[in-house]
XYZ file of C-alpha atoms in Angstrom:
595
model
C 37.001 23.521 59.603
C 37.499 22.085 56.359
C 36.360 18.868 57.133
C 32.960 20.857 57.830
C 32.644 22.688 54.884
C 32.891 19.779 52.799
C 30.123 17.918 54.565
C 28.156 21.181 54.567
C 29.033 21.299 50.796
C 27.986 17.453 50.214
C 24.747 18.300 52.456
C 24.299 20.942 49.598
C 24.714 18.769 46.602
C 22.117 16.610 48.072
C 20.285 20.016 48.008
C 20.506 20.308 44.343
C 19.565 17.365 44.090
C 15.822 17.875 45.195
C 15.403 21.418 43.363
C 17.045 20.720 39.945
C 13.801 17.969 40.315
C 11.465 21.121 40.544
C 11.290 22.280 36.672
C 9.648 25.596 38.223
C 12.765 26.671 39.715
C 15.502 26.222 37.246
C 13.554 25.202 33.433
C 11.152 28.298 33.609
C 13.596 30.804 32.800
C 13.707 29.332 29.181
C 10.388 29.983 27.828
C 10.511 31.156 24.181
C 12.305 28.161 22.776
C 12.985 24.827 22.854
C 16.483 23.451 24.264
C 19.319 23.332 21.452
C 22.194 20.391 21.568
C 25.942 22.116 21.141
C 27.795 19.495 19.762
C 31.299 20.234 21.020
C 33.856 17.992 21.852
C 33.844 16.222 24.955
C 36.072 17.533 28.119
C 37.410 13.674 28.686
C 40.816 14.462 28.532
C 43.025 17.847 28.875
C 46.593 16.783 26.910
C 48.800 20.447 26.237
C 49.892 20.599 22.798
C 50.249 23.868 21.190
C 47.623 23.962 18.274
C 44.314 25.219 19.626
C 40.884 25.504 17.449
C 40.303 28.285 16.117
C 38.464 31.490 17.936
C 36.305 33.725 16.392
C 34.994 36.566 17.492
C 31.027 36.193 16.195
C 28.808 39.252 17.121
C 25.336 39.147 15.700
C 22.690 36.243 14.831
C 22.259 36.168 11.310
C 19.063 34.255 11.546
C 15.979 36.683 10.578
C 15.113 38.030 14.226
C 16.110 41.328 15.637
C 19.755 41.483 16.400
C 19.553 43.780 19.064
C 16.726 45.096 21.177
C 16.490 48.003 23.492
C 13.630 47.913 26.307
C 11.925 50.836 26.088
C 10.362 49.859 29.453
C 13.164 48.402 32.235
C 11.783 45.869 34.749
C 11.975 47.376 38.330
C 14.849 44.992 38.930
C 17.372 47.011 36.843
C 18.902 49.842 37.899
C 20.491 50.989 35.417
C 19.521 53.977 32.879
C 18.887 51.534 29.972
C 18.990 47.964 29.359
C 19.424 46.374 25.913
C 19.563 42.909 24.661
C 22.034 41.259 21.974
C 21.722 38.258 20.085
C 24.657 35.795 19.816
C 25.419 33.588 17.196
C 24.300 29.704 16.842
C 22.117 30.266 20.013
C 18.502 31.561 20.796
C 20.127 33.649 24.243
C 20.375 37.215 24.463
C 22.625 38.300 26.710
C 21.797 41.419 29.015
C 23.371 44.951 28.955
C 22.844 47.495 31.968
C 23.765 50.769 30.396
C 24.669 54.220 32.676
C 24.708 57.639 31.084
C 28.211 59.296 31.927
C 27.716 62.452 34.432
C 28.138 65.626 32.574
C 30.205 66.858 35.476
C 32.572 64.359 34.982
C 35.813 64.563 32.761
C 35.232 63.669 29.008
C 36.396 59.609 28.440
C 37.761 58.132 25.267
C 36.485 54.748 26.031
C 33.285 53.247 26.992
C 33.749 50.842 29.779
C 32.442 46.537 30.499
C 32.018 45.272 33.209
C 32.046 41.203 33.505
C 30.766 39.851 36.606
C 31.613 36.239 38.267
C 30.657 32.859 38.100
C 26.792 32.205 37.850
C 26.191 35.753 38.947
C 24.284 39.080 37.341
C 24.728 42.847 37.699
C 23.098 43.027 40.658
C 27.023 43.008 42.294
C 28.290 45.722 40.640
C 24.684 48.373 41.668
C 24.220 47.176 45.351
C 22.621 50.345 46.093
C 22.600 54.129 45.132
C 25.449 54.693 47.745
C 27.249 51.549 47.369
C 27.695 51.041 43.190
C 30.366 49.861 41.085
C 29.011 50.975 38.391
C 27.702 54.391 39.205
C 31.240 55.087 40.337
C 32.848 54.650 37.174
C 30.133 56.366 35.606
C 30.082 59.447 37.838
C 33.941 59.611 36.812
C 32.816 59.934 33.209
C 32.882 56.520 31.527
C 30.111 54.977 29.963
C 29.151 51.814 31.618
C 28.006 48.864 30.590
C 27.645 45.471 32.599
C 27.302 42.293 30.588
C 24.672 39.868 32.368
C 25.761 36.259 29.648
C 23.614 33.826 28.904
C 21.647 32.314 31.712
C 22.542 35.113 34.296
C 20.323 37.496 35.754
C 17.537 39.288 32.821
C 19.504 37.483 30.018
C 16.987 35.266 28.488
C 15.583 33.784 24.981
C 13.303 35.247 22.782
C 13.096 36.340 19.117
C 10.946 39.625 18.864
C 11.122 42.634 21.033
C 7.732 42.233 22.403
C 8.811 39.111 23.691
C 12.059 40.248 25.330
C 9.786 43.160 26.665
C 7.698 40.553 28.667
C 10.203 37.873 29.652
C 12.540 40.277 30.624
C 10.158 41.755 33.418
C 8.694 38.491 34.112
C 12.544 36.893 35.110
C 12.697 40.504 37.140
C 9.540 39.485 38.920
C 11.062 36.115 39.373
C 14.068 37.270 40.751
C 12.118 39.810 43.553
C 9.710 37.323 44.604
C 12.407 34.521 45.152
C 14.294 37.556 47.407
C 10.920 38.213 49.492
C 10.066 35.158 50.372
C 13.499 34.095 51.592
C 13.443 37.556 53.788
C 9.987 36.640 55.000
C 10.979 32.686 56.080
C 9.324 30.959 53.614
C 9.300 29.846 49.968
C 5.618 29.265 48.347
C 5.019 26.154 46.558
C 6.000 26.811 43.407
C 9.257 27.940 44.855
C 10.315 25.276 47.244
C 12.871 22.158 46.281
C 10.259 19.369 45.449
C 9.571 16.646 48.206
C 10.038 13.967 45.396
C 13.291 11.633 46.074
C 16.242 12.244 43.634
C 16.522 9.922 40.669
C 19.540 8.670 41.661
C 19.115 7.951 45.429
C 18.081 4.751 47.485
C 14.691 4.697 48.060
C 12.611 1.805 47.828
C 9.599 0.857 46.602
C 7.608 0.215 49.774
C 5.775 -4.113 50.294
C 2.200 -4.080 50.640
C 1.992 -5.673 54.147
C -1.228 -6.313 56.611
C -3.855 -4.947 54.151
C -6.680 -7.069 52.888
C -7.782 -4.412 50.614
C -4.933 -5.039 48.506
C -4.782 -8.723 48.637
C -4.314 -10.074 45.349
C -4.189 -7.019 43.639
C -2.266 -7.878 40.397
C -0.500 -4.710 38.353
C -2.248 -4.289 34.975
C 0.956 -3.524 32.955
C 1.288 -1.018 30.120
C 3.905 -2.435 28.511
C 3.916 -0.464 25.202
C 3.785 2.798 26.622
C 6.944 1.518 29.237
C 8.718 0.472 26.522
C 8.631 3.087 24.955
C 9.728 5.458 27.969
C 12.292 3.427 28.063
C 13.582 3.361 24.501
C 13.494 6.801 24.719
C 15.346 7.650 27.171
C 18.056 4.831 25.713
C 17.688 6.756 22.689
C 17.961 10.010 23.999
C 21.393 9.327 26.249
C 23.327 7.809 22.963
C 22.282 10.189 20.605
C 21.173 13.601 22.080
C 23.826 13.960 24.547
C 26.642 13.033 22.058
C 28.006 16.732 21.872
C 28.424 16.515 25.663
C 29.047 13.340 26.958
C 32.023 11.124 26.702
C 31.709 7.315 25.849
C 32.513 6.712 29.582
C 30.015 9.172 30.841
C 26.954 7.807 28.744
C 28.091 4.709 30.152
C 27.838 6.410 33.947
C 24.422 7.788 33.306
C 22.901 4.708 31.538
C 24.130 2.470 34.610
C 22.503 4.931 37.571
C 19.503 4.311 35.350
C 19.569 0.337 35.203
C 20.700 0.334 38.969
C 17.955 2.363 39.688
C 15.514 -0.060 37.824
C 17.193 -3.031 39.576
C 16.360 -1.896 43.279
C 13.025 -1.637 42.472
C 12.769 -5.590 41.964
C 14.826 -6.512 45.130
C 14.974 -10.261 43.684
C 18.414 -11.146 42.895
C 17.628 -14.086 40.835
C 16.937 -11.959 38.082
C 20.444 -10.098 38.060
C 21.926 -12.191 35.476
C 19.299 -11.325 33.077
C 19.541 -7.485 33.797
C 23.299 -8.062 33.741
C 22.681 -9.708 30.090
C 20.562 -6.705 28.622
C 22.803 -4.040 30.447
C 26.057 -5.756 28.532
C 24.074 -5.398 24.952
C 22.294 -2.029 25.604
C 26.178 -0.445 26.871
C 27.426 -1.931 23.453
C 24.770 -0.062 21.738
C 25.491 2.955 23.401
C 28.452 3.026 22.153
C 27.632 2.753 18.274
C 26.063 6.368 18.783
C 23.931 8.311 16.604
C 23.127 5.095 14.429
C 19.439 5.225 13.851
C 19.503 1.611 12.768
C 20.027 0.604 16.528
C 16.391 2.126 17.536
C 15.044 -1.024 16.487
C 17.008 -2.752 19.155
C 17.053 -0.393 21.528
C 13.621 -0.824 21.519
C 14.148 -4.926 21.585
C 16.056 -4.980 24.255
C 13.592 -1.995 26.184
C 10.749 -4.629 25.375
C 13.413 -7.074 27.292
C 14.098 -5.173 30.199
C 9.958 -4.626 31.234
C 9.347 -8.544 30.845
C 12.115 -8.591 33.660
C 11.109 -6.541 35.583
C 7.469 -7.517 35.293
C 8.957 -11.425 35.854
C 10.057 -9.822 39.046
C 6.875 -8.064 39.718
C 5.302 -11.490 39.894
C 8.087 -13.427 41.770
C 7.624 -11.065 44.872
C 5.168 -12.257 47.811
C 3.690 -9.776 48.697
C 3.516 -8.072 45.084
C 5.124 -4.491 44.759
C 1.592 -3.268 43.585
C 3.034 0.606 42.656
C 6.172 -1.042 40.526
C 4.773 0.438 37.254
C 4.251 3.831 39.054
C 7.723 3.952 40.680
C 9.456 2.697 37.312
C 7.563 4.868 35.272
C 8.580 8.094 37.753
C 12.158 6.808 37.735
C 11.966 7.101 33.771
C 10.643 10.522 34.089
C 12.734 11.975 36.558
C 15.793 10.531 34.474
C 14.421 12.446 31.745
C 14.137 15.781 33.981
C 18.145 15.222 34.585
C 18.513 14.808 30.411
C 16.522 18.026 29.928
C 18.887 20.088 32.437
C 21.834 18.826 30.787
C 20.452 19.739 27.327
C 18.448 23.405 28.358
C 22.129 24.380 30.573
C 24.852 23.413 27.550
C 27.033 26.217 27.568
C 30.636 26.213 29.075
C 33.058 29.154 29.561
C 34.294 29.211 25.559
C 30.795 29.688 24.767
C 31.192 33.023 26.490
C 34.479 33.686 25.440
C 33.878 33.227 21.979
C 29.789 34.280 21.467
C 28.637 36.526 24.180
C 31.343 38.758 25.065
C 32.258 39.341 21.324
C 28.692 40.279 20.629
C 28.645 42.575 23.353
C 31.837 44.424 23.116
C 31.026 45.068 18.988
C 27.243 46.737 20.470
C 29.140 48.545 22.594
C 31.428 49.673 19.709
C 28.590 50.268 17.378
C 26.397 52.444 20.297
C 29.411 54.151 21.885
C 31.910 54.538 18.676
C 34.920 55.178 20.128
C 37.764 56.869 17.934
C 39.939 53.939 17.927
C 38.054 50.843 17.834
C 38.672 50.007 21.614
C 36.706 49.786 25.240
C 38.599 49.705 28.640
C 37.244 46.794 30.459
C 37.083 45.271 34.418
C 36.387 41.214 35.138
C 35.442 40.553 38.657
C 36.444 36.486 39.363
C 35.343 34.728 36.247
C 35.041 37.856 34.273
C 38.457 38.471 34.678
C 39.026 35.110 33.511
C 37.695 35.759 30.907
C 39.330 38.949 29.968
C 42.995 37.262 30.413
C 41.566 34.050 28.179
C 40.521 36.660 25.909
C 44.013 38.033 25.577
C 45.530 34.713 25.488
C 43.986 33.594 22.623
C 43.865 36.704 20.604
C 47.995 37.252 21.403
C 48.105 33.701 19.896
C 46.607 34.128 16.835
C 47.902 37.522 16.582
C 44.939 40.004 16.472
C 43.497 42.564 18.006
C 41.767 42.490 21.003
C 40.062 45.483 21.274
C 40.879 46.536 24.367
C 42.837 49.359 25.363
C 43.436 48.076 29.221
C 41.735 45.851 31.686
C 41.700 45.564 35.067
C 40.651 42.315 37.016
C 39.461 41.530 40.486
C 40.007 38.130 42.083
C 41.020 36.630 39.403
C 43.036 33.684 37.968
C 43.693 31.190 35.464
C 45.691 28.746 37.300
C 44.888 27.617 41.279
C 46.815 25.199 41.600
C 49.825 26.948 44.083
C 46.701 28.300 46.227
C 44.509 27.375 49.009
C 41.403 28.327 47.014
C 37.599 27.065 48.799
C 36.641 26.852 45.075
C 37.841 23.242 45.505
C 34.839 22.082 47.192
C 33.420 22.140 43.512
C 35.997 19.457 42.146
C 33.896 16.684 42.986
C 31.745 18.094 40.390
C 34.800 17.672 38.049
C 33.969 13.548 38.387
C 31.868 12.773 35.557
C 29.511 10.810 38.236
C 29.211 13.553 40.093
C 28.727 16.227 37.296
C 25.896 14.129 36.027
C 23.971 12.846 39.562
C 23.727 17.391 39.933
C 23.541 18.501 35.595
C 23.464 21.825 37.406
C 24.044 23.862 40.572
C 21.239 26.098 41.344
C 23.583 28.319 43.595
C 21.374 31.294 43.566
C 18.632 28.793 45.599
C 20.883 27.048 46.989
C 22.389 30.311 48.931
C 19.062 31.476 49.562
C 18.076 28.692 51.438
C 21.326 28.704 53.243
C 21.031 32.261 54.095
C 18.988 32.224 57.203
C 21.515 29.907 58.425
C 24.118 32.056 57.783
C 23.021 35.553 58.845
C 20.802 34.448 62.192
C 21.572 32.205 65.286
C 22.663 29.333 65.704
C 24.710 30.797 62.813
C 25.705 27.158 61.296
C 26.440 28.045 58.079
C 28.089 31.433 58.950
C 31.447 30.292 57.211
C 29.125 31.128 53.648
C 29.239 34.483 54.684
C 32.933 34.617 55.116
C 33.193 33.345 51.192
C 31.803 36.544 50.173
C 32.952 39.537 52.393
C 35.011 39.831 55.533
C 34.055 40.868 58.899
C 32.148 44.372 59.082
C 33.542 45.219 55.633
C 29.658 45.319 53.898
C 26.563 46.100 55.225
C 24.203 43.793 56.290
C 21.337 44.873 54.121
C 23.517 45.213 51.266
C 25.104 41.355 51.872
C 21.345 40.237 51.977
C 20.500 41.635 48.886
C 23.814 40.071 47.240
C 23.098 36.798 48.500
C 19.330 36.803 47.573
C 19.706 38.586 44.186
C 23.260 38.509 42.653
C 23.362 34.536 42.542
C 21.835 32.288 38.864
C 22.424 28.709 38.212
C 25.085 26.951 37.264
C 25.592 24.480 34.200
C 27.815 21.257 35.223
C 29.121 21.424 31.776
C 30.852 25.024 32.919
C 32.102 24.129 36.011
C 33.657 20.995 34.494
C 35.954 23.269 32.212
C 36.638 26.012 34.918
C 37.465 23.121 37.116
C 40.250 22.800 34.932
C 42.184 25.991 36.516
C 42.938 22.960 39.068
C 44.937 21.180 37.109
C 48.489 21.849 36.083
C 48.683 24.303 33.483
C 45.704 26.146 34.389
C 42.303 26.696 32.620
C 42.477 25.017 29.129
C 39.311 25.663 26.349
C 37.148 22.804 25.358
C 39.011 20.480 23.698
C 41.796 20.171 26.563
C 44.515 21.826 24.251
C 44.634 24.921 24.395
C 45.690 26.611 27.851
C 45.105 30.280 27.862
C 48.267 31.092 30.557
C 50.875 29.883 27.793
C 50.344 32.847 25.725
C 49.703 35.536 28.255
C 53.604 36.568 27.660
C 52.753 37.664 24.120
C 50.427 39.999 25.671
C 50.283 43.779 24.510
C 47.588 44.994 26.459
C 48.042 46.473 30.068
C 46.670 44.610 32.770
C 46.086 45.507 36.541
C 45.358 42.773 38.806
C 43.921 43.354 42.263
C 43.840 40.611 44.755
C 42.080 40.756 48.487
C 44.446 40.143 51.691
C 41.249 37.405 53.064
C 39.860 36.575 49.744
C 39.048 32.313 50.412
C 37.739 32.118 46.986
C 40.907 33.450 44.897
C 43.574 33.849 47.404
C 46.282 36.516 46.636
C 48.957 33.742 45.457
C 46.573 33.091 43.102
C 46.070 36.181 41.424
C 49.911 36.546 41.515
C 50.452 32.945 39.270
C 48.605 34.454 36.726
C 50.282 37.961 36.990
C 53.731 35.976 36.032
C 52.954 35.310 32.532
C 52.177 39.190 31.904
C 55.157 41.439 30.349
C 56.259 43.265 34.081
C 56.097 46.691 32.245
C 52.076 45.910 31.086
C 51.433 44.261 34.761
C 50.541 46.125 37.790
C 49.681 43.587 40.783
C 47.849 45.406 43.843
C 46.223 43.239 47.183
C 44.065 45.518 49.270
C 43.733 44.748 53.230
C 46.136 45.144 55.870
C 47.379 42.545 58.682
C 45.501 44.772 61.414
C 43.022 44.954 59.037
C 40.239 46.316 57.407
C 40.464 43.157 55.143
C 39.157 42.207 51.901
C 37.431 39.032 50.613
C 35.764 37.819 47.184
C 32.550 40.650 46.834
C 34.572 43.159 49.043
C 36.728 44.231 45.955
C 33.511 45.490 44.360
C 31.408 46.227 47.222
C 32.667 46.478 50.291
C 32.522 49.810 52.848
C 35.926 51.028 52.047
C 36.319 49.789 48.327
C 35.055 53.210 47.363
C 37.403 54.758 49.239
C 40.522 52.522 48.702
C 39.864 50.079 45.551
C 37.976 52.427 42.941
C 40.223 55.608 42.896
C 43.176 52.931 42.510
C 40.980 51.390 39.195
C 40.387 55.267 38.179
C 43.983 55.894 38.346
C 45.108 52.754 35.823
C 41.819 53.479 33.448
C 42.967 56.804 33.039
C 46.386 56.319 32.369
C 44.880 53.808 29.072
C 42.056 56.174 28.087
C 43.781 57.839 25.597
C 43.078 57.636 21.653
C-alpha cells in the first residue's frame, strides 16, 4: 500500500510539474502587485542551540494604504456574516477574516474566538454547509467567530485600496467556483487545464529534421544578442534575486538543471568540455552573489555559452533547425520556475510572526474584550501554529494573548508516528523543492478527485487522508476537496518538513525549536487527536502534549475500535463531530472564558 501511494504521489509531482507551467492557474491570484524578495536566511542547516531571533508580534502596515478594509459587498463564496481584510507588515498580502455575529439566544462570551485552518487550506473547512459548520456552532453557542484565511489561502489576496480588495476579492471567489464546476462537470476549460508544454526540467528532445526536402539546408538565423541576454538574465537573476532563499548549494542545483537542460539540446558530446569549462566559471560566479561587478561576465561567459551551442547547431547533420526556439523556451520556462519561487516566498514564521499577530490585534480592536485576550482553535497547521506561538512567547516571556486554545490534529514533532505527511519529504531535498517551487494541491486534488470518488476508484486511498468511512457526506467531501484546498509554497513545506526531524519543527534559521519551551507554558491547552487520523496519527498529537504542564493539558482522541472513527477533516466536519467533538470544545472554552 505504501509502495503505491508513493508512486501515486511521484505520479503527482510530475503533475505539478505541468500546471505550476500554466501562469493562469497559480500566478493570477497576485494581481495588484509585483512579487517582493524576503531575504531571510536560508533553511540549509537546522543545528539546536538555545538563542533564537527575535519574534515580534507586528500588526498593521505602516506604509500609506488602508490598514484594514471591510467589504461592504461579500463575494458569493463566503459564508460568513462579514468579511474583512488586514494588512500585514513588510508585505503587500491581506489576509482574510470570515466574521459570524454571536446568536442572541446564546449565553453572553467574554472572548471572541479564531479559528486557524490547515496547511494550504481556507475557511471553506470550518462552513461546509448550513447544517454541517464549525463555525456556526461556536457561534450559535455565543462566541464571536472569526476564521483567519493567511496569505495565499482562499479570498486572501494583494491590493492597496478598498476598491481594489472589493474586486479581487470577488474575482478569486469566482475563481474558486468555476474551478469547483468544472471539475463536477468532467472537464477543465482551457484556461484551467495543466499546460501540454513539457516541464523545464524533463527529458525531452529537440526532435532531427529527417526525410523533408522542404527543409533541406535550412540554416538557423541566430539572435544572439537577444539569447544572450535571456541568458544573462536568468544567471543574474538565480545569484542575486533568489539570495534570501536559496542556499549556495541550491543556486548551484538550479543553475546545473539549467546547463543540463541546454546540453541535451546539442546531443554532440564533443562540445562537453567546453560547456564543462563555462559551467566551472559561471558556478564560481554564482557564488560571489549580489556583486554587480560580475554582470559584465556573466554576460561574457552567456555570450560564451550561445557560440557553443550555436558551434553545435552547425556540427549536427541533419541541423536541429528549432534549436533557437527550444533554447529560447527552455530560458523562459526556467524563468516561470524563478517567478513561482519569488511570487510564493513565505514560510510558516511568516505566519507566525505577521499574519496571525495582525489578525488577533483586529480582532482585539473590533471585539475589545475586557482583558486583552481571545480563546482560539488550530485545526493541523493552525494548531501548529498556536503551540509555536506559545513556545516562543513562554521564551521570551510575554504575553500571548490567549486565554486557552484548543487544537485538532496537531503536532510539532512526527517523528515517533506513522504520519502519510511523509510522502512530502522528498520535497525537503533541495532538488526536489526546486524541480516543483510549489504544490498546487488545491488542482492537484481536483484533478484527482474523479479518481477518487467514482469507479475504478484508483486513487480512493486520497479520500481516506481526509475522512473515514461514512463519517462525512458525500456532497459535503466534494465540496471540501474542490473548494477548501490553495497552493502550496516549497519554501513552507521545506520548514514544516522539519517536524520530521529530531527535535521537531524549528523557525527559519534552524535554531530555534518551538517544543523546547512548551514546558514554560501558562496557557491551557486541549489537544484532540482522531482514532484513524493518517495525516497526524494520535501518537503524534500525544509527543507534543508531553511538553505541556499536565495540569494546563487535556489530551482527548475521538473514535472507537468498533468504530465510528475519525480521520484528518472528520474532527471539524464529520457526521458525528457535532454531536461528539464540539460540545467537548464548548466544555474546555467555557471553563477559560472568564475575565
Amino acid at each position: 500500500m505504501t509502495t503505491t501511494i508513493q508512486s501515486d504521489f511521484r505520479s503527482a509531482l510530475h503533475v505539478a510539474n505541468l500546471i505550476i507551467i500554466n501562469p493562469n492557474l497559480i500566478l493570477s491570484r497576485a494581481t495588484a502587485s509585483s512579487a517582493r524578495l524576503s531575504f531571510s536566511p536560508p533553511l540549509s542547516s537546522y543545528s539546536r542551540i538555545s538563542t533564537p531571533t527575535s519574534f515580534l508580534a507586528r500588526a498593521f502596515s505602516s506604509e500609506p494604504t488602508e490598514p484594514v478594509v471591510k467589504v461592504p459587498e461579500k463575494p458569493p463564496i463566503c459564508t460568513a456574516d462579514e468579511l474583512h481584510y488586514v494588512s500585514v507588515s513588510n508585505s503587500d498580502w491581506r489576509p482574510a477574516l470570515w466574521r459570524y455575529h454571536p446568536s442572541p439566544q446564546a449565553p453572553p462570551r467574554n472572548h471572541p474566538l479564531l479559528l486557524l485552518s490547515g496547511v494550504g487550506t481556507n475557511a471553506i473547512g470550518y462552513d461546509l454547509s448550513p447544517g454541517s459548520s464549525f463555525a456556526r456552532y461556536m457561534s450559535g453557542q455565543g462566541f464571536e467567530t472569526w476564521i483567519l484565511e493567511v496569505r495565499g489561502a482562499g479570498l486572501s489576496l494583494q491590493g492597496s485600496t478598498p476598491k481594489d480588495v472589493q474586486q479581487t476579492a470577488h474575482e478569486v471567489s469566482e475563481q474558486m467556483e468555476a474551478v469547483a464546476k468544472s471539475v463536477t462537470n468532467g472537464s477543465l476549460s482551457i484556461d484551467q487545464q495543466p499546460s501540454k508544454a513539457p516541464s523545464p526540467m524533463s527529458n525531452s528532445r529537440v526532435s532531427n529534421v529527417e526525410e523533408d526536402q522542404r527543409l533541406a539546408g535550412i540554416v538557423t538565423v541566430w539572435d544572439e544578442s537577444n539569447l544572450v541576454t535571456k541568458l544573462t538574465e536568468v544567471f543574474m537573476r538565480l545569484s542575486e534575486r533568489l539570495s534570501g532563499f536559496l542556499s549556495e548549494s541550491q543556486s548551484k542545483i538550479m543553475f546545473t538543471k539549467l546547463v543540463d537542460q541546454i546540453a541535451k539540446i546539442l546531443e554532440d558530446s564533443q562540445l562537453s568540455e567546453r560547456m564543462n569549462e563555462i559551467r566551472g566559471t559561471l558556478l564560481s560566479l554564482l557564488e560571489a552573489r549580489q556583486n554587480s561587478a560580475i554582470a559584465g561576465q556573466f554576460r561574457d561567459l552567456s555570450q560564451g555559452l550561445v557560440n557553443v551551442i550555436e558551434e553545435g547547431q552547425k556540427s549536427v547533420s541533419p541541423q536541429l533547425f528549432d534549436l533557437q526556439e527550444r533554447l529560447s523556451s527552455t530560458i523562459e520556462d526556467f524563468q516561470k520556475q524563478l517567478d513561482l519561487i519569488v511570487k510564493y516566498e513565505w514560510d510558516f514564521d511568516n505566519y507566525l510572526e505577521e499574519d496571525v499577530p495582525a489578525a488577533m490585534e483586529y480582532i482585539r480592536a473590533q471585539t475589545k474584550p475586557k482583558d486583552g485576550k481571545l480563546l482560539a482553535i488550530g485545526h493541523s497547521m493552525g494548531g501548529i501554529l498556536l503551540y509555536a506561538m506559545l513556545s516562543r512567547c513562554s521564551y521570551e516571556g510575554r504575553d500571548s494573548g490567549l486565554a486557552g486554545i484548543a487544537t485538532l490534529a496537531s503536532s510539532l514533532d512526527y517523528t515517533a508516528s506513522k504520519s502519510r505527511l511523509k510522502l512530502l519529504l522528498p520535497l525537503a531535498d533541495p532538488a526536489q523543492a526546486l524541480n516543483v517551487p510549489v504544490v498546487p494541491l488545491g488542482a492537484m486534488l481536483s484533478a484527482a478527485y474523479p479518481l477518487s470518488a467514482h469507479p475504478p476508484y484508483v486513487l480512493s486511498w486520497v479520500n481516506d487522508l481526509i475522512s473515514a468511512q461514512d463519517m462525512m457526506h458525500p456532497e459535503l467531501l466534494e465540496k471540501l476537496v474542490l473548494n477548501n484546498f490553495c497552493t502550496i509554497p516549497a519554501k513552507l513545506i521545506l520548514q514544516l518538513a522539519t517536524a520530521f526531524r529530531h527535535g521537531g519543527l524549528c523557525d527559519r534559521s534552524g535554531k530555534f525549536f518551538y517544543q523546547d519551551h512548551l514546558h514554560k507554558n501558562s496557557v491551557p491547552v486541549l489537544a484532540i487527536a482522531g482514532d484513524q487520523d493518517l495525516i497526524c496519527p494520535p501518537e503524534a498529537v500525544e509527543e507534543t502534549v508531553k511538553h505541556i504542564p499536565e495540569h494546563l493539558a487535556t489530551y482527548k482522541v475521538f473514535g472507537e475500535p468498533g468504530g465510528p472513527h475519525y480521520a484528518h477533516y472528520d474532527l471539524v466536519g464529520g457526521r458525528l463531530a457535532v454531536e461528539q467533538v464540539y460540545p467537548c470544545i464548548i466544555e474546555f472554552l467555557s471553563r477559560y472564558d472568564l475575565t
